[in-house]
Amino acid sequence: MCYFLKKTFSVASVILLTMSSCSPPQPIFSLEEVPLIPLPSNVKTSDKVLPMDAIQSILVKDSDKSILSMAESLRAFWKENTQRELTLSEESPEVHNTISLEIDENLSSNDEAYALEIGSNVILIKGKTKEGIFRGIKTLEQMITLSQLQGKAKFSSLPGGVIIDEPTYGYRGAMLDVARHFFSVSDVKRYIDLLSIYKINFLHFHLSDDQGWRIEIKSWPRLTEIGGQTQVGGGEGGFYTQDDFKEIVQYASERFITIVPEIDLPGHTNAALASYAELNCNGKATELYTGIKVGFSTLCVDKDITYDFVDDVIREISEISPGPYFHIGGDESLVTPEEDFNRFMDRTLEIVKKYNKTPMGWYELITADIPDETLLQYWAKTDDFSKVIPKNSKILISASSYSYLDMKYDSITPLGLYWAGYVPIQKAYEWDPRTLVKGLDPEQIIGLEAPLWSETLEDFDDIAYMAFPRLIGHAEIGWTKASQKTWEDYAHRLSFHGPLLQALNVNYYPAEEINWK
Ligand code: NGO
């Protein structure tokens, strides 16, 4: 054992010889060279080296249930990646040979801030909050995975030093369209796992559209009995029971990801109009729809039953959605006259307020009388940007020509759409949410979200091909300061994430411009 020999080398030259063969193994990267994504704000390398086998336990100082469960997951990760079993302790007089997880409220004013220090026999992870600790653990795990994949059998140590880190934006989101094609609970969990590696903290669920209604509403059962039974191209569709949805919400919250439910209103509602005749102005149910054209459907804004429906849907979903936002859609209601649209939205916004949620909607909502706290999601192509009148709302940037993960990479991409242009990975990375939209006050922008619309996507491999690697760049835009980012440096770090995605069986797009390791 090296520890034993260290103590004895001054008295026995024979042992000194043996010792030199067991000096700490060199890490694969220095701390500053670990190709982490998102790039942390501050990294300082030290001359220390941590042999992996020096770590024997995880120490949780604040015995909080959720920190303990993070410690359990880290323990499982350690076992899987190093084949070593760590013990879990809640008290220890000395901090060595351990990974210590603790809250440090003085770290920063940012709730997600963390500090990760690697010494010669200890790893200290401090978080401003539990969320900060979680982000720090994800950095450590990414460092281990990247080192292991590059070092293979040679990997047996981590580089010493300190990382001090916090995000630029509080909202770093992804959106999944489960309406055009339905994806199972386990697919969604897999997506959530991948989001959490890259520190994304919101998952917006597009739960209803013309082609499908995907969440059980107990007071309107035909929505899923009829509206959930098909999808684009005529497949069998599907839906989440409320228990499924709760399971997803819980799974996401354990990874500090907030679920944002969206029910798209008053357009994009054919699945509901096919399920209940009374929601149509002419009292006749529509046919189920499996095409991909948009903008032909609308709820009947002058019927009282429409608002009973909206109230029940928002109430039932709000009851099982602990997050702050309820997304009411509002995009492309092309057959709802503007006056009707505004009247409908004014009533719907009141309902959202009644159930204590902050309203969120696509930017077309601005024609209605929106409360200041409304979160508007900007999605248009850049040349439409001037149409947005900002008011006092908070804005989330999802510019289609940069953030839409369903846009093709280039002309030969087999999946996806291209109405907003091709979005190669450099374009998806090289933009700044604060300056992209002319005329917006940067203070209004609370973050960014990358939507993945699923008209052309049928299974998890399709999702993965369009989302990765662009979503990784998107995660870095949300986390890392614009002044610290360059495409060249990012492209270099990204090259190490191909093997990481491959090890997780993620069917990512192997872009030619990256020199994949
Ligand atoms: C648009 C449209 C969606 C499509 C998507 C495809 C928004 C907000 N509404 O984005 O219905 O699925 O484009 O890229």
Short mmCIF file of N, CA, C and O and ligand atoms in Angstrom, two decimals, residues 177 180 206 209 268 294 331-332 362 379 404 406-407 417 419 453 455, ligand 1:
data_model
loop_
_atom_site.label_atom_id
_atom_site.label_comp_id
_atom_site.label_asym_id
_atom_site.label_seq_id
_atom_site.Cartn_x
_atom_site.Cartn_y
_atom_site.Cartn_z
N ASP A 177 -41.96 17.01 -28.02
CA ASP A 177 -43.31 16.92 -28.58
C ASP A 177 -43.72 15.44 -28.55
O ASP A 177 -43.22 14.64 -29.34
N ARG A 180 -47.15 14.53 -31.68
CA ARG A 180 -47.07 14.10 -33.08
C ARG A 180 -46.70 12.63 -33.15
O ARG A 180 -47.19 11.87 -33.97
N HIS A 206 -44.86 18.92 -24.65
CA HIS A 206 -45.94 19.35 -25.55
C HIS A 206 -46.95 18.19 -25.58
O HIS A 206 -46.78 17.23 -26.34
N ASP A 209 -51.92 18.09 -29.33
CA ASP A 209 -51.86 18.78 -30.63
C ASP A 209 -52.95 18.20 -31.52
O ASP A 209 -53.76 17.38 -31.07
N HIS A 268 -54.40 24.00 -32.74
CA HIS A 268 -53.69 22.73 -32.50
C HIS A 268 -54.52 21.81 -31.58
O HIS A 268 -53.98 21.13 -30.72
N VAL A 294 -50.43 22.44 -40.26
CA VAL A 294 -50.90 23.07 -39.01
C VAL A 294 -51.88 24.20 -39.29
O VAL A 294 -52.03 24.63 -40.43
N ASP A 331 -49.83 29.23 -30.23
CA ASP A 331 -49.19 29.41 -31.54
C ASP A 331 -50.14 29.06 -32.67
O ASP A 331 -51.03 28.21 -32.52
N GLU A 332 -49.93 29.72 -33.78
CA GLU A 332 -50.57 29.37 -35.06
C GLU A 332 -52.07 29.06 -34.95
O GLU A 332 -52.55 28.11 -35.57
N TRP A 362 -46.48 30.51 -26.28
CA TRP A 362 -45.73 30.93 -27.46
C TRP A 362 -45.98 32.42 -27.67
O TRP A 362 -47.01 32.94 -27.21
N TRP A 379 -40.19 31.93 -30.76
CA TRP A 379 -39.80 30.80 -31.60
C TRP A 379 -39.64 31.14 -33.09
O TRP A 379 -39.17 30.30 -33.86
N TYR A 404 -34.27 25.04 -32.80
CA TYR A 404 -35.17 23.92 -33.09
C TYR A 404 -34.35 22.67 -33.44
O TYR A 404 -33.67 22.61 -34.46
N ASP A 406 -35.54 19.95 -34.37
CA ASP A 406 -36.13 19.15 -35.45
C ASP A 406 -35.74 19.69 -36.82
O ASP A 406 -36.12 19.09 -37.84
N MET A 407 -34.98 20.79 -36.89
CA MET A 407 -34.50 21.24 -38.20
C MET A 407 -33.35 20.32 -38.64
O MET A 407 -32.51 19.94 -37.82
N LEU A 417 -37.32 18.53 -40.32
CA LEU A 417 -37.95 19.50 -41.23
C LEU A 417 -36.91 20.56 -41.58
O LEU A 417 -35.82 20.57 -41.01
N TRP A 419 -38.14 24.05 -42.64
CA TRP A 419 -38.80 25.32 -42.93
C TRP A 419 -38.06 26.52 -42.33
O TRP A 419 -38.16 27.62 -42.85
N TRP A 453 -39.64 18.96 -32.01
CA TRP A 453 -40.96 18.60 -32.55
C TRP A 453 -40.81 17.25 -33.24
O TRP A 453 -39.79 16.96 -33.87
N GLU A 455 -42.78 15.50 -35.68
CA GLU A 455 -43.51 15.06 -36.88
C GLU A 455 -42.81 13.90 -37.58
O GLU A 455 -43.46 12.97 -38.08
C1 NGO B 1 -43.76 25.39 -35.14
C2 NGO B 1 -45.17 24.92 -34.84
C3 NGO B 1 -45.23 23.45 -34.43
C4 NGO B 1 -44.41 22.60 -35.39
C5 NGO B 1 -43.00 23.12 -35.43
C6 NGO B 1 -42.14 22.31 -36.39
C7 NGO B 1 -44.38 26.20 -33.15
C8 NGO B 1 -44.27 26.94 -31.90
N1 NGO B 1 -45.50 25.79 -33.71
O1 NGO B 1 -43.31 25.82 -33.86
O2 NGO B 1 -46.57 23.03 -34.42
O3 NGO B 1 -44.41 21.27 -34.95
O4 NGO B 1 -42.95 24.48 -35.80
O5 NGO B 1 -40.85 22.78 -36.50
#
